[in-house]
Every structure is written in structure tokens, then in C-alpha cells.
Amino acid sequence: MEHFALWLGGFLTLGIFSFLYKDNPWYKLTEAIYVGISAGYFVVVYFWDNFYSKFWVGVFPHKRLNEAGELVAGVEPDYWLIIGGVLGLLMLMRLLPKVGWISRWPLAFIVGATAGLWLINYFASFVMVQIQNTVTPLFGADYNASLFVIVGNIVVAVGTFTGLIYFFFSKEHKGAFGSAARVGIFFLMITFGASFGYTVMSRMSLLIGRIDFLFGDWLGMIR
Amino acid sequence: MSTKAKEILALALIFAFSLIFYIGKVLGWGAVRFSTTVSLIVILLVALSLLWILILTIRGHLVERRIVFLYVGIAVALPLFMTLSQRIAISPEVEAVYNTLEGLPEGSKVLVSFDYDPPSAPELQPMAEAFLYYCFEHDLKVIMMGLWPQGPMQANMAIEKVLSDEKIKSKNLKYGEDYVNLGFQAGYEFVIQRMGSDFRSMFPTDYRGTPYEQIPLVKNVKNFSNIDYCFNLSSGFPGTREWVQIAVDRYGVTLGAGNTAVQAPQMYPFMRAGQLVGLLGGMVGAAEFEFLTKWIGKGTKFMISQSFAHVIVIAFIIIGNVAFFRSERKTGLKR
Amino acid sequence: MSSHPMTSRPLYFIILSFLFTFFPSCGGSSIALAQAEPIDIATTQMIPDSEQVVVEPVTSLIAADHKYDDGGMIDLSWVPSIDDQLVASRVIGYKVYRIEDEGEPEMISELAPGSNTYNDQSVERGKLYSYFVSTLSINAETPSVRTAPIEPQREWLNYELLNVLIMALVLGGAVIYFIETARRGKKLFVRKIAGLEAVDEAIGRATEMGRPILFIPGILDMDDVQTLAALTILGRVARIIADYDTKIFMPVSRSLVMTAGRETIKASYQAAGRPDAYSDDMVTYITDEQFGYVAAVDGIMVREKPATCFLLGAFFAESLILAETGNSVGAIQIAGTARPAQLPFFIAACDFTLIGEELFAASAYLSGEPKQMGSLKGQDVGKAIAMAAILIGILTVTIGDAWNVEWIQNITTGLVDVFSTR
């Protein structure tokens, strides 16, 4: 079975790689297998990990016996989950055109609850804390920072400020404001370049992983 | 020979090559290794070919994209056969993760969240193994969980690998007492929110189905206040951002993170603000951490391929820019 | 196009955020403070008295209910043992014991020498707790006097986050103000966004070439705001293609997005007076799995050879694969995402890119919907506040440090406190 699994893995990996040459039946077959398996896998995972383990086991918890065979006072049923289950069913109404409008209610609940939860968390963690930490003395506390740190502080301050100017939509980018916005986009592009470089590294890592499988696990040419 | 015939011939060669080496593997042939001399000759040949491509580009003969794919493949594959190694320099962010771990006394409880799936494993799995190795070596208690479905499976693979090490094997670590895998819980960041008040409500059983209150390691762990250090391995959503947002900012957790290289740059503001105590970024972060923890795994092994691939990418960026400016000069147009 | 629940009644979200932030509980009473009682507890007898290294206990042990919480934490503080403060300290640590409802003492934490505080976060409301702290030497423990029983309380409001509430109300108020202003018919100015003019040209190009348009609304579900923005732009695109009778393919990775996409395109065809030209096959569900979806979309791109690709919404690792494949088939590509990690790829491989918030601005600009326009303007108020705070803060902290001027330093402290969340 292991031999079959390795050869299948090699076949499918090379099938996907064959797309680099051109579209071909080998790629089409591999793509169809991947799409099909992934769709099926997620159905199974979502059923067992979401519906069954969260809803079904929550509402009808397992009874547990101790070593003496007596019923252990276990987890109490959580009947609040039924509300969630009902909302989930209402969401599926979207698939029926006549009653599709019903699905807006559970969607509104999800969007509203998520927005309410995220609003303060995001605002506190990603805005207020960041503003607070951007307010730092440019030349260090007591003016004893090294040149490297000073340049870094200035870059952060100018980059943050001009970046915010670029994303200010209520004023046309003209004059001094426009110039500041151009500085902002300059900082943004440098950031994107650095991020691009990091991501190239990430993609290469994935390729290395696959090559390791092909030449290591499959063909045994590397250890 | 027609194109179709060439393609069929190429396929046949690939199949024959695979079959020969697979049979060789089954028969116990050793690994293919290039000696240092051969490695240097190969590097020289690749460099000369790149120079030739540059010259052709200057002359106006542009290479097609498939040549670029071929070179990237060569850059990634060939170093795996070479007997070369790379010096690993340690960055402050990685050192910060290690220093925080070093400061934990024996018996401290460490929560590790495996928030990634197999596609991100080449970068994050080496980090996980090195981290677990350090924890087991220094008698730290490890509680594993996952916000991604495949996370706990990755955790099991990492545990298996680390427990097979002779030094760790001799410690006779026990599941449930020294480490535990609580499994996956759906709910994204809401899981972290609930864990802030009660772990058990999110993980009534562990990965194996054992009730939470019957597991010695976690039965007295109520919430984050009973955890000494959190480490999050993340490749997307939900991940480190959500852990920072909720676990750190709401519950005051001490959090270190390992991220794929795609995400790592976005975590630096959190490091600067003190929300993250340290960060392992990408495969290079994994290699640096392996160096510090003295667990030499795939992160270190693959760094030479990584470096070669980067050199090839830089070379083609230069070649691409030469082609671009040459064509601009030719057409007389500028953007 | 049907309105999205998320864009209705912003007041509800203000109230929701208020509830989530400031109501950790639904009850309340005053904070209780326990004083140490002179309760005698014998020193632990682990080895003969003559061999014990007896150290002095901690003093002034205070157990106080943690302020502004749900009744789940008690704060302990004490003065460390006198022996711990000597150069040659004999103290090797402290153990914190808790007694729940007059039961047996339970050791809940072991602390290093020098410790003088502990937060017990595993308490429950409705129970009484008392504590004592033992000072540890190499072979003995010396407990402190025990505190009086204390019951943790929950509070209505977390005043430590009052600044967050005020900022949220200011921002929320600005959003509501501008939404109401837009509803009253006043035109709100939004600057020109590069790439939007290209939308019409790109669709025209596809029509002339007789090739289809490919629209990818990202890979997240309807609860993500980028998907909603993409669907708003789809409404505009669908209206134009309905007029031009251009073919559109919209493969999606979420079932809800499929139904929303179909509704949007159908509505656009009906508005164009061509309902019979619409077909459900224009929008197809592929798979939820990221790279399975990408593999299928790549196949569609290579086989159908669209003239124009719209890549708008939330993308992850598949962004470059999609953009490169679109580029390889010669399509003009207009992309937009608010995920910073993917923007470099779109900028490198696409013809026009909406960077970050420009996606939402484009959605608001194209739809002209008061809620979206008002939200955009309200957010600009937030950005203005952030810019002002950063500028003033950096200037005052830098100058204040240089000249040591107290009033300037006070401004900095005040500003930092306004944005503090702890």
C-alpha cells in the first residue's frame, strides 16, 4: 500500500507541475481529483468537527461510566446550541428562492456578532496600541539612541503618517497633500517589495517541500 | 521529431528515471551525493548559463518563461544532493523566542497552537519539531491544540518525530502527564475567547477522546492564567493576529509565534508594540531556531536550497529588468 | 442589488460593541477588600524543629477583588519576608494557598523569591475564598496569617476601557453622521481612484475581442467585508456586460457567495431589460478548499481564455497563481484586495490594482450607496484623528525630551493615555 501511495503522490505532484509546460490531460485529471477530494474532505470534516462534535454532542452529550460502571455526572446538555442549530437551518433557506429572504436573519446575526466582537478587539489591538507605540521620541529617550535607531524611528513615523495620507479619500491628492501621498505610496511600494521577497521565500519553501518528497520519500535519492 | 513525439519521449524518460531510482531505493541503494568538487562545478555551470542568458537578453533574444521554471527547479533540487552547508546567523526576533523559553522553570505549562495545514508544513513543521524538542528536553509540559482541522495531525507528526530522538526517548515521557493533544476546535477566534475563561468548555475531550478532567496535565488548567507561555504556529486565518488580539490584549498571555514568510512581515508591528515576545519567520526562522535548540532538522537542511533559489530569482530579476529597459529603449516609449 | 445586513443600522453595531466591551457582567456590587486576620496556623512540621531553617513570613497580605471583571479574579499583594530582603537570603520561594468555602487549603501557585503579588484567575462568583502565603526555605514553610474570606464580585462597567468607548463612539458617530448626510441627498466627495476608469475599458475590450470576462470575488465567505465590496463592484460590472451582451464566468469557493453572485447578476440583467439572457451557469461553485479552487480556476483561465479578469476580494496564497495565469493568457487584469500580503503580487502581475481600502472606496464610489459612502467618510475622520495624534505625539515627545518642558511632557502623557488599552 505504501508503494501505491508514494507512486500516486509522485504522479499527482508531477501532474500539477506539468501545467508549467502547458495545459494537458495529465494536469486536468490531477486537478479534477484534487478538486473532488478537497470538496469531499471538507464536507466530512465540517460534518464531524462542526455539526457532530459541537452541536450534536453538545445537545446530547455522551454518558460516561467510571471504573465501577456507575454513571458519572458528566457534561450537562447545552440547549443554547439549539438556537444556533435553528439559525443554521434558516441559513440554508437561501437555497430555496421562495423563502430565501429568511436566510438574511441568521446572516445578520453572524455579521452583527462578528462585527461587534471584532470592532473593539481590532480597534484596541490594531489601531490604538499601534498609535500609542508610534508615539516614540525620534532621537530616543534622553537623546541617546544610535544613528540606526534614529533613522528607524524617522522611517516609521514618516511612513505611517504619509501612508495614512495616501488612504485619506476625502481630499484630492493635490499640492502638498498630494506630495505627501506620493511619499506614502513610495513607502507602501517598498513595503510591498519587502513583503514580496518574504513571500518568494515562502513559496520556495513549499517547492522545496515537494522536491524533498519527490527525490527523498518517493525516489530515495536524498536522505 | 514532432513536438508530440518529443513530449511522449520526455514522459517516457521521466517514467523510466523514476522507476529505476524507485527500484534502487527498494533494493537499498544509498543517497545520491555530489562531492564538494562536483557541487562547485555544477554551481559554476549554472552561473555561466545564467550569464549566457543575460548576454542573449542584451542582444535581444528573450528567454521564455519555461526556462525560468527550469532554473528555479534546478536551484531548488540540486543543492539537496550537494555536500555544502550554510552558516546560520541568528536574528533578534528568533533569539527572543528562545530566551523566553529559557526563562521558564521546569514544569512550566506551555500551550502550543497548531494553526496550519500540510501545504505550510515545509516552513512550520521544522519550527514545531524544534520547539517540542526544546520543551521535552527541558521538562516543560506541553499542551497542544489547533484552530485548523489538520493542526492536531501536524502536532502528532511532530511529536512522533521528536519522541523518536534517543535523548528524548530516554526520558520516557508520558502522554497525559508530560504532553497532551487537545485536538481541533472549530469556531476561529471565538475559541480563543472562550479559552480565556474556560479551556474545558472548548475541549471537553482530548484528541483521543479522553475527558478533559481525566487528563492529569490539564485537569487543573482552567484558563490562560494557568499557562506560562503560548506559542502559535500560523499560516493564515485564524492565526497569530487573532491570538494577539484576544489572548494577549484581553488576557495578558505571553505569546511567541512562528509564521510562514508570507505573514511574518505583518507581525513586526506586534513585536514593536510588545504584543509578541518573539517571532520565527519562514524557513530561515526555523533554521535559526533549530540552531539555537540544537535540533538539526529540515529547516537547516533546506536552507542551502532556499539560498540558491533566491540567487536564481535575483538573477532573473536583473535579466528581466535588462529586457524591460532594452525594449523601452527600442520602442522609445517610457511608462 | 439586495442590501446587505452588514450595511444596515450602524447604531446596532455601536450598541453591540458597547455591550461587548463594557458589560463583562450583568450584576454588580462594590469592590470588597479583605484585611488580614490574626488566625494562627502552625508552621509546617516536615522535619525536626532543631533542623528547620525557619524564615520570617510575609506580612500585610491583602486579598482584593479585581476591579472591572466578571468576578473571576482576586488580586493578592503582600510585603515579602524580611529574610527575602537580605543579601544572603534564605528564602527560596513562596507558595500561595487558597481555602474555598472553609474547605481544605489548596496550593494554587509557587512563586520565585522577591514576588509580592499574585492574580488568582480561577475563582468563581458565589464562593468565599481566603488565602495565605507560605515562605519557603530549603526545608521548611512559614505560612502567613490568613486573609478574611472574600467573594469575587462582577462589575457593570470596565472603566479602564473608557477611552476605547469614547473613541468608538466618536468614530461610530462620525459614520452615522455621514450616512445620514448622504441619505439626505448631499453629495459626499471621494477622490478619484485610479483603476476605476479601467473597468469600463476592460469590459469593452472583452466585448470587442469576443472573449469572456472572469470575475473572482475572493475566497472568503459573505461575512467578510472584502467579499461584500467585490459583490458591489460585480453589480456594476454585471450591468455593463448585460448591456454589451458579454459572457461572464464567476467561479466561487463558497456556496453563499454563489447564491449572492447569482442574485446580483440576475438583478443586473433584469435592470438591463434582458432577463432571458441570464443563466445560473454564469456563477458556479467549485470547492471550499483553497488550492483545489485555484487549480480549477487556472484550468478555466487557460481553457476559456478570458479577455478580462477581475480579482477582487480576499485572497491568500493563491493570489499570485491566479494573477500569473491570467497574465499568461493575455487577459487585462484588475485586482483589489485589503490583504497586505497579497498586494505585491497583484501589483506585479496585474494591470490595475486597488490597494487596501481603495477596494472599499471603489465599491462605495461605484454603488453610490449612502451607507457605504458614509462609512468611508466616517473612517476618514478616524484617520484624521490618528494622523493628528501621531504628529502631535511625536513632536511633543521629541521636544519634551529635548527641552525637558513639563507641560509638553504632560501633553504626551495625556495623549499616550488616551490610546492606552491596558
PDB file of C-alpha atoms in Angstrom, chain B residues 56-62 318-335:
ATOM      1  CA  LEU B  56      21.332  36.777 -25.080  1.00  0.00           C
ATOM      2  CA  THR B  57      18.843  39.143 -23.433  1.00  0.00           C
ATOM      3  CA  ILE B  58      21.088  42.142 -24.085  1.00  0.00           C
ATOM      4  CA  ARG B  59      21.290  41.024 -27.698  1.00  0.00           C
ATOM      5  CA  GLY B  60      17.506  40.899 -27.878  1.00  0.00           C
ATOM      6  CA  HIS B  61      16.838  37.154 -27.622  1.00  0.00           C
ATOM      7  CA  LEU B  62      14.403  36.835 -24.734  1.00  0.00           C
ATOM      8  CA  ILE B 318      18.204  41.525 -13.219  1.00  0.00           C
ATOM      9  CA  ILE B 319      17.734  39.769 -16.571  1.00  0.00           C
ATOM     10  CA  GLY B 320      14.065  40.798 -16.634  1.00  0.00           C
ATOM     11  CA  ASN B 321      14.912  44.423 -15.939  1.00  0.00           C
ATOM     12  CA  VAL B 322      17.571  44.375 -18.665  1.00  0.00           C
ATOM     13  CA  ALA B 323      14.950  43.041 -21.071  1.00  0.00           C
ATOM     14  CA  PHE B 324      12.465  45.676 -19.923  1.00  0.00           C
ATOM     15  CA  PHE B 325      14.785  48.674 -20.285  1.00  0.00           C
ATOM     16  CA  ARG B 326      16.100  47.319 -23.569  1.00  0.00           C
ATOM     17  CA  SER B 327      12.584  47.074 -25.003  1.00  0.00           C
ATOM     18  CA  GLU B 328      11.751  50.588 -23.712  1.00  0.00           C
ATOM     19  CA  ARG B 329      14.835  51.979 -25.395  1.00  0.00           C
ATOM     20  CA  LYS B 330      13.933  50.138 -28.601  1.00  0.00           C
ATOM     21  CA  THR B 331      10.364  51.388 -28.765  1.00  0.00           C
ATOM     22  CA  GLY B 332      11.322  54.839 -27.495  1.00  0.00           C
ATOM     23  CA  LEU B 333       8.421  54.718 -25.045  1.00  0.00           C
ATOM     24  CA  LYS B 334       8.513  55.175 -21.330  1.00  0.00           C
ATOM     25  CA  ARG B 335       5.735  54.432 -18.844  1.00  0.00           C
TER      26      ARG B 335
END
